[in-house]
Amino acid sequence: MSGEKRRGILYILLAAFFFSLMTAFVRLAGDLPTMQKTLFRNLVAALLAWIMLLSGGEKIEIKKEHVPDLILRATFGTIGMICNFYAIDRLNISDANMLNKLSPFFAILMSIFILKEKASRKEWLIVAVAFIGALFIIKPGFHMALVPALIGTLGGFGAGVAYTFVRKLGKQGVRGPVIVMFFSTFSTLVCLPFFIAGYEPMSLKQLLFLLGAGLAATGGQLSITAAYTYAPAKEISVYDYTQVIFAALWGFLFFGQIPDVLSVIGYVIIIGAAVYRRFRA
């Protein structure tokens, strides 16, 4: 294994740690509106993204032809994040993380329409297997947890579509920091009216947890960007699923959550599909 690939794996493990920490902070912030939590996560990321871009001394330029794709990336990314935060507050955080990790499989589907790429039979089979795994986590039936599980799945869909547009923008030469800045700023502005209309007072502890969520998310974003500069996504992306292991650890330590047998079976199926896609598809 090359030194660059080792660094890529190290950074993607670090990203998984930070993103799982973000979900723990979101849950620890307690009973606050989802839009309020989402705004703080994006506001911190937006401020840091602007500071990084401006401190670099480079001119921030967005070409007119890239704006529609940037807006679509930001729109679906915002929908995905809101749904994910809603699910985090109502499910085991490891379940919510795993449903969000359906995003690569949704990306395979959406690349057909957005990038005009054709999926192979093996890729179709992998997608089908992944969704079977999701059913073990969702546990379809008439129970209260079904709705947040379905919303969590919608979050994975939003993230998958957003990542597909990130890839499209990357192919067009749009820089990663610009995409992050646009997304974070767009999401903050979208959440702001809901934040003002439904604002609930926060304790200092809640505020610190939300700021922590924003910082952890930024750390995750920077780490995953660094990871993909050292190694191709197809070689290291499977290690991103360690986020679910970290999330399960935080769930147990902070909330006494233990995934049930069906959820664990779902984790194994989805991660197995991801590993198979990495090495065989």
PDB file of C-alpha atoms in Angstrom:
ATOM      1  CA  MET A   1       0.000   0.000   0.000  1.00  0.00           C
ATOM      2  CA  SER A   2       1.404   3.400  -0.998  1.00  0.00           C
ATOM      3  CA  GLY A   3       2.035   6.172   1.496  1.00  0.00           C
ATOM      4  CA  GLU A   4      -0.548   8.410  -0.190  1.00  0.00           C
ATOM      5  CA  LYS A   5      -3.239   5.743   0.079  1.00  0.00           C
ATOM      6  CA  ARG A   6      -2.430   5.294   3.785  1.00  0.00           C
ATOM      7  CA  ARG A   7      -2.852   9.040   4.290  1.00  0.00           C
ATOM      8  CA  GLY A   8      -6.107   8.936   2.333  1.00  0.00           C
ATOM      9  CA  ILE A   9      -7.446   6.153   4.574  1.00  0.00           C
ATOM     10  CA  LEU A  10      -6.298   8.010   7.703  1.00  0.00           C
ATOM     11  CA  TYR A  11      -8.102  11.178   6.615  1.00  0.00           C
ATOM     12  CA  ILE A  12     -11.316   9.383   5.708  1.00  0.00           C
ATOM     13  CA  LEU A  13     -11.306   7.635   9.100  1.00  0.00           C
ATOM     14  CA  LEU A  14     -10.827  11.061  10.665  1.00  0.00           C
ATOM     15  CA  ALA A  15     -13.752  12.386   8.614  1.00  0.00           C
ATOM     16  CA  ALA A  16     -15.932   9.488   9.788  1.00  0.00           C
ATOM     17  CA  PHE A  17     -14.996  10.300  13.390  1.00  0.00           C
ATOM     18  CA  PHE A  18     -15.839  13.995  13.000  1.00  0.00           C
ATOM     19  CA  PHE A  19     -19.158  13.398  11.213  1.00  0.00           C
ATOM     20  CA  SER A  20     -20.221  10.857  13.845  1.00  0.00           C
ATOM     21  CA  LEU A  21     -19.281  13.376  16.537  1.00  0.00           C
ATOM     22  CA  MET A  22     -21.462  15.923  14.763  1.00  0.00           C
ATOM     23  CA  THR A  23     -24.481  13.608  15.045  1.00  0.00           C
ATOM     24  CA  ALA A  24     -23.776  13.070  18.754  1.00  0.00           C
ATOM     25  CA  PHE A  25     -23.613  16.830  19.356  1.00  0.00           C
ATOM     26  CA  VAL A  26     -26.875  17.335  17.437  1.00  0.00           C
ATOM     27  CA  ARG A  27     -28.600  14.776  19.672  1.00  0.00           C
ATOM     28  CA  LEU A  28     -26.976  16.154  22.848  1.00  0.00           C
ATOM     29  CA  ALA A  29     -28.351  19.616  22.028  1.00  0.00           C
ATOM     30  CA  GLY A  30     -31.697  18.260  23.168  1.00  0.00           C
ATOM     31  CA  ASP A  31     -35.250  19.172  22.275  1.00  0.00           C
ATOM     32  CA  LEU A  32     -34.732  22.036  19.837  1.00  0.00           C
ATOM     33  CA  PRO A  33     -36.347  22.543  16.401  1.00  0.00           C
ATOM     34  CA  THR A  34     -34.587  20.685  13.590  1.00  0.00           C
ATOM     35  CA  MET A  35     -34.212  23.897  11.558  1.00  0.00           C
ATOM     36  CA  GLN A  36     -32.556  25.625  14.512  1.00  0.00           C
ATOM     37  CA  LYS A  37     -29.994  22.831  14.773  1.00  0.00           C
ATOM     38  CA  THR A  38     -29.436  22.802  11.010  1.00  0.00           C
ATOM     39  CA  LEU A  39     -28.851  26.564  10.902  1.00  0.00           C
ATOM     40  CA  PHE A  40     -26.130  26.477  13.557  1.00  0.00           C
ATOM     41  CA  ARG A  41     -24.364  23.561  11.865  1.00  0.00           C
ATOM     42  CA  ASN A  42     -24.319  25.428   8.537  1.00  0.00           C
ATOM     43  CA  LEU A  43     -23.597  28.878   9.948  1.00  0.00           C
ATOM     44  CA  VAL A  44     -20.349  27.706  11.549  1.00  0.00           C
ATOM     45  CA  ALA A  45     -19.339  25.862   8.357  1.00  0.00           C
ATOM     46  CA  ALA A  46     -20.211  28.886   6.187  1.00  0.00           C
ATOM     47  CA  LEU A  47     -18.168  31.297   8.326  1.00  0.00           C
ATOM     48  CA  LEU A  48     -15.144  28.992   8.342  1.00  0.00           C
ATOM     49  CA  ALA A  49     -15.439  28.373   4.573  1.00  0.00           C
ATOM     50  CA  TRP A  50     -15.540  32.118   3.861  1.00  0.00           C
ATOM     51  CA  ILE A  51     -12.574  32.758   6.166  1.00  0.00           C
ATOM     52  CA  MET A  52     -10.523  30.027   4.454  1.00  0.00           C
ATOM     53  CA  LEU A  53     -11.320  31.306   0.967  1.00  0.00           C
ATOM     54  CA  LEU A  54     -10.710  34.975   1.771  1.00  0.00           C
ATOM     55  CA  SER A  55      -7.528  34.304   3.743  1.00  0.00           C
ATOM     56  CA  GLY A  56      -6.131  32.434   0.745  1.00  0.00           C
ATOM     57  CA  GLY A  57      -6.055  35.700  -1.174  1.00  0.00           C
ATOM     58  CA  GLU A  58      -7.696  34.114  -4.218  1.00  0.00           C
ATOM     59  CA  LYS A  59     -10.557  35.716  -6.094  1.00  0.00           C
ATOM     60  CA  ILE A  60     -13.867  33.927  -5.431  1.00  0.00           C
ATOM     61  CA  GLU A  61     -15.397  33.504  -8.860  1.00  0.00           C
ATOM     62  CA  ILE A  62     -18.547  31.575  -9.767  1.00  0.00           C
ATOM     63  CA  LYS A  63     -19.330  31.289 -13.461  1.00  0.00           C
ATOM     64  CA  LYS A  64     -22.934  31.807 -14.532  1.00  0.00           C
ATOM     65  CA  GLU A  65     -23.173  28.372 -16.153  1.00  0.00           C
ATOM     66  CA  HIS A  66     -22.286  26.686 -12.850  1.00  0.00           C
ATOM     67  CA  VAL A  67     -24.958  28.447 -10.780  1.00  0.00           C
ATOM     68  CA  PRO A  68     -27.890  26.078 -11.604  1.00  0.00           C
ATOM     69  CA  ASP A  69     -25.880  22.990 -10.596  1.00  0.00           C
ATOM     70  CA  LEU A  70     -24.587  24.737  -7.464  1.00  0.00           C
ATOM     71  CA  ILE A  71     -28.160  25.595  -6.478  1.00  0.00           C
ATOM     72  CA  LEU A  72     -29.350  22.027  -7.100  1.00  0.00           C
ATOM     73  CA  ARG A  73     -26.405  20.630  -5.125  1.00  0.00           C
ATOM     74  CA  ALA A  74     -27.174  23.007  -2.258  1.00  0.00           C
ATOM     75  CA  THR A  75     -30.926  22.350  -2.379  1.00  0.00           C
ATOM     76  CA  PHE A  76     -30.663  18.573  -2.216  1.00  0.00           C
ATOM     77  CA  GLY A  77     -27.834  18.797   0.307  1.00  0.00           C
ATOM     78  CA  THR A  78     -29.980  20.999   2.543  1.00  0.00           C
ATOM     79  CA  ILE A  79     -32.969  18.646   2.260  1.00  0.00           C
ATOM     80  CA  GLY A  80     -30.711  15.708   3.062  1.00  0.00           C
ATOM     81  CA  MET A  81     -29.245  17.427   6.110  1.00  0.00           C
ATOM     82  CA  ILE A  82     -32.610  18.515   7.525  1.00  0.00           C
ATOM     83  CA  CYS A  83     -33.981  14.980   7.126  1.00  0.00           C
ATOM     84  CA  ASN A  84     -30.847  13.490   8.667  1.00  0.00           C
ATOM     85  CA  PHE A  85     -31.017  15.804  11.705  1.00  0.00           C
ATOM     86  CA  TYR A  86     -34.727  14.998  12.129  1.00  0.00           C
ATOM     87  CA  ALA A  87     -33.903  11.269  12.132  1.00  0.00           C
ATOM     88  CA  ILE A  88     -30.949  11.704  14.528  1.00  0.00           C
ATOM     89  CA  ASP A  89     -33.293  13.163  17.148  1.00  0.00           C
ATOM     90  CA  ARG A  90     -35.797  10.293  16.861  1.00  0.00           C
ATOM     91  CA  LEU A  91     -33.802   7.120  16.088  1.00  0.00           C
ATOM     92  CA  ASN A  92     -30.703   5.447  17.452  1.00  0.00           C
ATOM     93  CA  ILE A  93     -27.951   7.651  16.046  1.00  0.00           C
ATOM     94  CA  SER A  94     -26.267   4.601  14.494  1.00  0.00           C
ATOM     95  CA  ASP A  95     -29.509   3.815  12.606  1.00  0.00           C
ATOM     96  CA  ALA A  96     -29.787   7.432  11.433  1.00  0.00           C
ATOM     97  CA  ASN A  97     -26.150   7.372  10.286  1.00  0.00           C
ATOM     98  CA  MET A  98     -26.595   4.141   8.370  1.00  0.00           C
ATOM     99  CA  LEU A  99     -29.738   5.371   6.577  1.00  0.00           C
ATOM    100  CA  ASN A 100     -27.775   8.461   5.581  1.00  0.00           C
ATOM    101  CA  LYS A 101     -25.042   6.156   4.273  1.00  0.00           C
ATOM    102  CA  LEU A 102     -27.451   4.938   1.594  1.00  0.00           C
ATOM    103  CA  SER A 103     -26.321   8.065  -0.279  1.00  0.00           C
ATOM    104  CA  PRO A 104     -23.685   6.276  -2.455  1.00  0.00           C
ATOM    105  CA  PHE A 105     -26.346   3.871  -3.700  1.00  0.00           C
ATOM    106  CA  PHE A 106     -28.744   6.718  -4.481  1.00  0.00           C
ATOM    107  CA  ALA A 107     -25.825   8.405  -6.257  1.00  0.00           C
ATOM    108  CA  ILE A 108     -25.523   5.369  -8.563  1.00  0.00           C
ATOM    109  CA  LEU A 109     -29.194   5.754  -9.490  1.00  0.00           C
ATOM    110  CA  MET A 110     -29.111   9.526  -9.936  1.00  0.00           C
ATOM    111  CA  SER A 111     -25.904   9.491 -11.994  1.00  0.00           C
ATOM    112  CA  ILE A 112     -28.000   7.850 -14.728  1.00  0.00           C
ATOM    113  CA  PHE A 113     -30.143  10.982 -14.994  1.00  0.00           C
ATOM    114  CA  ILE A 114     -27.685  13.712 -14.003  1.00  0.00           C
ATOM    115  CA  LEU A 115     -24.413  12.452 -15.524  1.00  0.00           C
ATOM    116  CA  LYS A 116     -25.936  10.184 -18.197  1.00  0.00           C
ATOM    117  CA  GLU A 117     -23.870   7.283 -16.880  1.00  0.00           C
ATOM    118  CA  LYS A 118     -25.089   3.721 -17.298  1.00  0.00           C
ATOM    119  CA  ALA A 119     -25.163   1.393 -14.304  1.00  0.00           C
ATOM    120  CA  SER A 120     -24.030  -2.198 -14.844  1.00  0.00           C
ATOM    121  CA  ARG A 121     -26.107  -5.208 -13.810  1.00  0.00           C
ATOM    122  CA  LYS A 122     -23.824  -5.721 -10.823  1.00  0.00           C
ATOM    123  CA  GLU A 123     -24.397  -2.126  -9.703  1.00  0.00           C
ATOM    124  CA  TRP A 124     -28.176  -2.547  -9.982  1.00  0.00           C
ATOM    125  CA  LEU A 125     -27.897  -5.712  -7.886  1.00  0.00           C
ATOM    126  CA  ILE A 126     -25.774  -3.899  -5.280  1.00  0.00           C
ATOM    127  CA  VAL A 127     -28.371  -1.110  -5.047  1.00  0.00           C
ATOM    128  CA  ALA A 128     -31.145  -3.679  -4.561  1.00  0.00           C
ATOM    129  CA  VAL A 129     -29.177  -5.473  -1.823  1.00  0.00           C
ATOM    130  CA  ALA A 130     -28.461  -2.155  -0.060  1.00  0.00           C
ATOM    131  CA  PHE A 131     -32.156  -1.322   0.043  1.00  0.00           C
ATOM    132  CA  ILE A 132     -32.955  -4.743   1.442  1.00  0.00           C
ATOM    133  CA  GLY A 133     -30.489  -3.895   4.218  1.00  0.00           C
ATOM    134  CA  ALA A 134     -32.273  -0.579   4.728  1.00  0.00           C
ATOM    135  CA  LEU A 135     -35.565  -2.417   5.252  1.00  0.00           C
ATOM    136  CA  PHE A 136     -34.050  -4.237   8.241  1.00  0.00           C
ATOM    137  CA  ILE A 137     -33.275  -0.828   9.779  1.00  0.00           C
ATOM    138  CA  ILE A 138     -36.552   0.840   8.796  1.00  0.00           C
ATOM    139  CA  LYS A 139     -38.649  -2.184   9.880  1.00  0.00           C
ATOM    140  CA  PRO A 140     -41.758  -1.340   7.839  1.00  0.00           C
ATOM    141  CA  GLY A 141     -44.925  -1.541   9.889  1.00  0.00           C
ATOM    142  CA  PHE A 142     -47.386   0.555  11.792  1.00  0.00           C
ATOM    143  CA  HIS A 143     -45.174   1.967  14.502  1.00  0.00           C
ATOM    144  CA  MET A 144     -44.020   5.445  15.468  1.00  0.00           C
ATOM    145  CA  ALA A 145     -40.378   4.960  14.402  1.00  0.00           C
ATOM    146  CA  LEU A 146     -41.391   4.263  10.786  1.00  0.00           C
ATOM    147  CA  VAL A 147     -41.848   7.947   9.915  1.00  0.00           C
ATOM    148  CA  PRO A 148     -38.404   9.152  11.145  1.00  0.00           C
ATOM    149  CA  ALA A 149     -36.817   6.076   9.492  1.00  0.00           C
ATOM    150  CA  LEU A 150     -38.421   6.988   6.156  1.00  0.00           C
ATOM    151  CA  ILE A 151     -37.372  10.617   6.609  1.00  0.00           C
ATOM    152  CA  GLY A 152     -33.844   9.394   7.396  1.00  0.00           C
ATOM    153  CA  THR A 153     -33.902   7.423   4.127  1.00  0.00           C
ATOM    154  CA  LEU A 154     -35.025  10.583   2.318  1.00  0.00           C
ATOM    155  CA  GLY A 155     -31.990  12.249   3.898  1.00  0.00           C
ATOM    156  CA  GLY A 156     -29.769   9.615   2.290  1.00  0.00           C
ATOM    157  CA  PHE A 157     -31.465  10.302  -1.056  1.00  0.00           C
ATOM    158  CA  GLY A 158     -30.878  14.055  -0.740  1.00  0.00           C
ATOM    159  CA  ALA A 159     -27.218  13.486   0.114  1.00  0.00           C
ATOM    160  CA  GLY A 160     -26.820  11.053  -2.804  1.00  0.00           C
ATOM    161  CA  VAL A 161     -28.237  13.568  -5.299  1.00  0.00           C
ATOM    162  CA  ALA A 162     -26.069  16.322  -3.797  1.00  0.00           C
ATOM    163  CA  TYR A 163     -22.904  14.209  -4.147  1.00  0.00           C
ATOM    164  CA  THR A 164     -23.775  13.501  -7.772  1.00  0.00           C
ATOM    165  CA  PHE A 165     -23.911  17.233  -8.457  1.00  0.00           C
ATOM    166  CA  VAL A 166     -20.614  17.680  -6.575  1.00  0.00           C
ATOM    167  CA  ARG A 167     -19.064  15.200  -8.987  1.00  0.00           C
ATOM    168  CA  LYS A 168     -20.578  17.001 -11.969  1.00  0.00           C
ATOM    169  CA  LEU A 169     -19.275  20.357 -10.722  1.00  0.00           C
ATOM    170  CA  GLY A 170     -15.857  18.844 -10.063  1.00  0.00           C
ATOM    171  CA  LYS A 171     -15.720  17.622 -13.653  1.00  0.00           C
ATOM    172  CA  GLN A 172     -16.490  21.181 -14.755  1.00  0.00           C
ATOM    173  CA  GLY A 173     -13.528  22.491 -12.759  1.00  0.00           C
ATOM    174  CA  VAL A 174     -15.391  24.071  -9.821  1.00  0.00           C
ATOM    175  CA  ARG A 175     -13.120  24.052  -6.745  1.00  0.00           C
ATOM    176  CA  GLY A 176     -14.160  22.084  -3.651  1.00  0.00           C
ATOM    177  CA  PRO A 177     -13.940  25.033  -1.194  1.00  0.00           C
ATOM    178  CA  VAL A 178     -16.245  27.073  -3.454  1.00  0.00           C
ATOM    179  CA  ILE A 179     -18.823  24.263  -3.481  1.00  0.00           C
ATOM    180  CA  VAL A 180     -18.644  23.971   0.325  1.00  0.00           C
ATOM    181  CA  MET A 181     -18.942  27.754   0.756  1.00  0.00           C
ATOM    182  CA  PHE A 182     -21.943  27.993  -1.594  1.00  0.00           C
ATOM    183  CA  PHE A 183     -23.720  25.063   0.043  1.00  0.00           C
ATOM    184  CA  SER A 184     -23.154  26.237   3.606  1.00  0.00           C
ATOM    185  CA  THR A 185     -24.220  29.807   2.825  1.00  0.00           C
ATOM    186  CA  PHE A 186     -27.282  28.670   0.854  1.00  0.00           C
ATOM    187  CA  SER A 187     -28.363  26.306   3.653  1.00  0.00           C
ATOM    188  CA  THR A 188     -27.925  29.002   6.290  1.00  0.00           C
ATOM    189  CA  LEU A 189     -30.119  31.438   4.324  1.00  0.00           C
ATOM    190  CA  VAL A 190     -32.791  28.775   3.721  1.00  0.00           C
ATOM    191  CA  CYS A 191     -32.946  27.870   7.418  1.00  0.00           C
ATOM    192  CA  LEU A 192     -32.874  31.483   8.666  1.00  0.00           C
ATOM    193  CA  PRO A 193     -36.631  32.307   8.223  1.00  0.00           C
ATOM    194  CA  PHE A 194     -37.625  29.035   9.930  1.00  0.00           C
ATOM    195  CA  PHE A 195     -35.110  29.735  12.693  1.00  0.00           C
ATOM    196  CA  ILE A 196     -36.582  33.201  13.319  1.00  0.00           C
ATOM    197  CA  ALA A 197     -40.204  31.999  13.180  1.00  0.00           C
ATOM    198  CA  GLY A 198     -39.729  28.968  15.420  1.00  0.00           C
ATOM    199  CA  TYR A 199     -36.801  30.013  17.601  1.00  0.00           C
ATOM    200  CA  GLU A 200     -36.641  28.390  21.016  1.00  0.00           C
ATOM    201  CA  PRO A 201     -34.374  29.789  23.763  1.00  0.00           C
ATOM    202  CA  MET A 202     -31.231  27.747  24.394  1.00  0.00           C
ATOM    203  CA  SER A 203     -29.110  27.151  27.418  1.00  0.00           C
ATOM    204  CA  LEU A 204     -25.375  27.784  27.225  1.00  0.00           C
ATOM    205  CA  LYS A 205     -24.818  24.013  27.117  1.00  0.00           C
ATOM    206  CA  GLN A 206     -27.167  23.619  24.135  1.00  0.00           C
ATOM    207  CA  LEU A 207     -25.463  26.484  22.312  1.00  0.00           C
ATOM    208  CA  LEU A 208     -22.041  24.931  22.894  1.00  0.00           C
ATOM    209  CA  PHE A 209     -23.261  21.557  21.606  1.00  0.00           C
ATOM    210  CA  LEU A 210     -24.601  23.185  18.412  1.00  0.00           C
ATOM    211  CA  LEU A 211     -21.354  25.099  17.891  1.00  0.00           C
ATOM    212  CA  GLY A 212     -19.542  21.803  18.480  1.00  0.00           C
ATOM    213  CA  ALA A 213     -21.708  20.192  15.799  1.00  0.00           C
ATOM    214  CA  GLY A 214     -20.713  22.923  13.354  1.00  0.00           C
ATOM    215  CA  LEU A 215     -17.019  22.599  14.168  1.00  0.00           C
ATOM    216  CA  ALA A 216     -17.137  18.783  13.940  1.00  0.00           C
ATOM    217  CA  ALA A 217     -18.941  18.990  10.584  1.00  0.00           C
ATOM    218  CA  THR A 218     -16.308  21.400   9.274  1.00  0.00           C
ATOM    219  CA  GLY A 219     -13.553  19.080  10.495  1.00  0.00           C
ATOM    220  CA  GLY A 220     -15.262  16.204   8.703  1.00  0.00           C
ATOM    221  CA  GLN A 221     -15.592  18.201   5.493  1.00  0.00           C
ATOM    222  CA  LEU A 222     -11.943  19.251   5.532  1.00  0.00           C
ATOM    223  CA  SER A 223     -10.805  15.702   6.330  1.00  0.00           C
ATOM    224  CA  ILE A 224     -12.834  14.072   3.575  1.00  0.00           C
ATOM    225  CA  THR A 225     -11.622  16.668   1.066  1.00  0.00           C
ATOM    226  CA  ALA A 226      -8.023  15.917   2.088  1.00  0.00           C
ATOM    227  CA  ALA A 227      -8.692  12.160   1.856  1.00  0.00           C
ATOM    228  CA  TYR A 228      -9.768  12.372  -1.771  1.00  0.00           C
ATOM    229  CA  THR A 229      -6.722  14.436  -2.698  1.00  0.00           C
ATOM    230  CA  TYR A 230      -4.512  11.525  -1.625  1.00  0.00           C
ATOM    231  CA  ALA A 231      -6.465   8.589  -3.056  1.00  0.00           C
ATOM    232  CA  PRO A 232      -9.383   7.959  -5.461  1.00  0.00           C
ATOM    233  CA  ALA A 233     -12.841   7.594  -3.932  1.00  0.00           C
ATOM    234  CA  LYS A 234     -13.211   4.063  -5.333  1.00  0.00           C
ATOM    235  CA  GLU A 235     -10.202   2.928  -3.266  1.00  0.00           C
ATOM    236  CA  ILE A 236     -10.995   4.467   0.114  1.00  0.00           C
ATOM    237  CA  SER A 237     -14.713   5.394   0.264  1.00  0.00           C
ATOM    238  CA  VAL A 238     -15.643   2.074   1.888  1.00  0.00           C
ATOM    239  CA  TYR A 239     -13.731   3.156   5.027  1.00  0.00           C
ATOM    240  CA  ASP A 240     -16.269   5.971   5.469  1.00  0.00           C
ATOM    241  CA  TYR A 241     -18.690   3.360   6.837  1.00  0.00           C
ATOM    242  CA  THR A 242     -16.681   3.341  10.073  1.00  0.00           C
ATOM    243  CA  GLN A 243     -18.813   6.405  10.858  1.00  0.00           C
ATOM    244  CA  VAL A 244     -21.608   4.006  11.828  1.00  0.00           C
ATOM    245  CA  ILE A 245     -19.284   2.239  14.300  1.00  0.00           C
ATOM    246  CA  PHE A 246     -18.299   5.570  15.861  1.00  0.00           C
ATOM    247  CA  ALA A 247     -21.965   6.611  15.997  1.00  0.00           C
ATOM    248  CA  ALA A 248     -22.927   3.349  17.716  1.00  0.00           C
ATOM    249  CA  LEU A 249     -20.174   4.003  20.281  1.00  0.00           C
ATOM    250  CA  TRP A 250     -21.448   7.550  21.009  1.00  0.00           C
ATOM    251  CA  GLY A 251     -25.006   6.218  21.138  1.00  0.00           C
ATOM    252  CA  PHE A 252     -24.038   3.674  23.779  1.00  0.00           C
ATOM    253  CA  LEU A 253     -21.808   6.012  25.827  1.00  0.00           C
ATOM    254  CA  PHE A 254     -24.042   9.100  25.832  1.00  0.00           C
ATOM    255  CA  PHE A 255     -27.582   7.754  25.373  1.00  0.00           C
ATOM    256  CA  GLY A 256     -27.465   4.079  26.386  1.00  0.00           C
ATOM    257  CA  GLN A 257     -28.557   3.095  22.866  1.00  0.00           C
ATOM    258  CA  ILE A 258     -27.943  -0.460  21.653  1.00  0.00           C
ATOM    259  CA  PRO A 259     -28.943  -1.311  18.060  1.00  0.00           C
ATOM    260  CA  ASP A 260     -31.373  -4.235  17.856  1.00  0.00           C
ATOM    261  CA  VAL A 261     -30.617  -7.444  15.955  1.00  0.00           C
ATOM    262  CA  LEU A 262     -32.530  -6.391  12.821  1.00  0.00           C
ATOM    263  CA  SER A 263     -30.636  -3.102  12.624  1.00  0.00           C
ATOM    264  CA  VAL A 264     -27.294  -4.902  12.968  1.00  0.00           C
ATOM    265  CA  ILE A 265     -28.308  -7.280  10.154  1.00  0.00           C
ATOM    266  CA  GLY A 266     -29.136  -4.198   8.057  1.00  0.00           C
ATOM    267  CA  TYR A 267     -25.731  -2.663   8.826  1.00  0.00           C
ATOM    268  CA  VAL A 268     -23.964  -5.858   7.750  1.00  0.00           C
ATOM    269  CA  ILE A 269     -25.938  -6.064   4.494  1.00  0.00           C
ATOM    270  CA  ILE A 270     -25.370  -2.415   3.518  1.00  0.00           C
ATOM    271  CA  ILE A 271     -21.682  -2.378   4.459  1.00  0.00           C
ATOM    272  CA  GLY A 272     -21.272  -5.745   2.701  1.00  0.00           C
ATOM    273  CA  ALA A 273     -22.818  -4.274  -0.452  1.00  0.00           C
ATOM    274  CA  ALA A 274     -20.440  -1.300  -0.220  1.00  0.00           C
ATOM    275  CA  VAL A 275     -17.404  -3.575   0.229  1.00  0.00           C
ATOM    276  CA  TYR A 276     -18.488  -5.768  -2.700  1.00  0.00           C
ATOM    277  CA  ARG A 277     -18.943  -2.684  -4.876  1.00  0.00           C
ATOM    278  CA  ARG A 278     -15.466  -1.492  -3.940  1.00  0.00           C
ATOM    279  CA  PHE A 279     -13.670  -4.740  -4.757  1.00  0.00           C
ATOM    280  CA  ARG A 280     -15.814  -6.473  -7.402  1.00  0.00           C
ATOM    281  CA  ALA A 281     -18.216  -4.138  -9.200  1.00  0.00           C
TER     282      ALA A 281
END
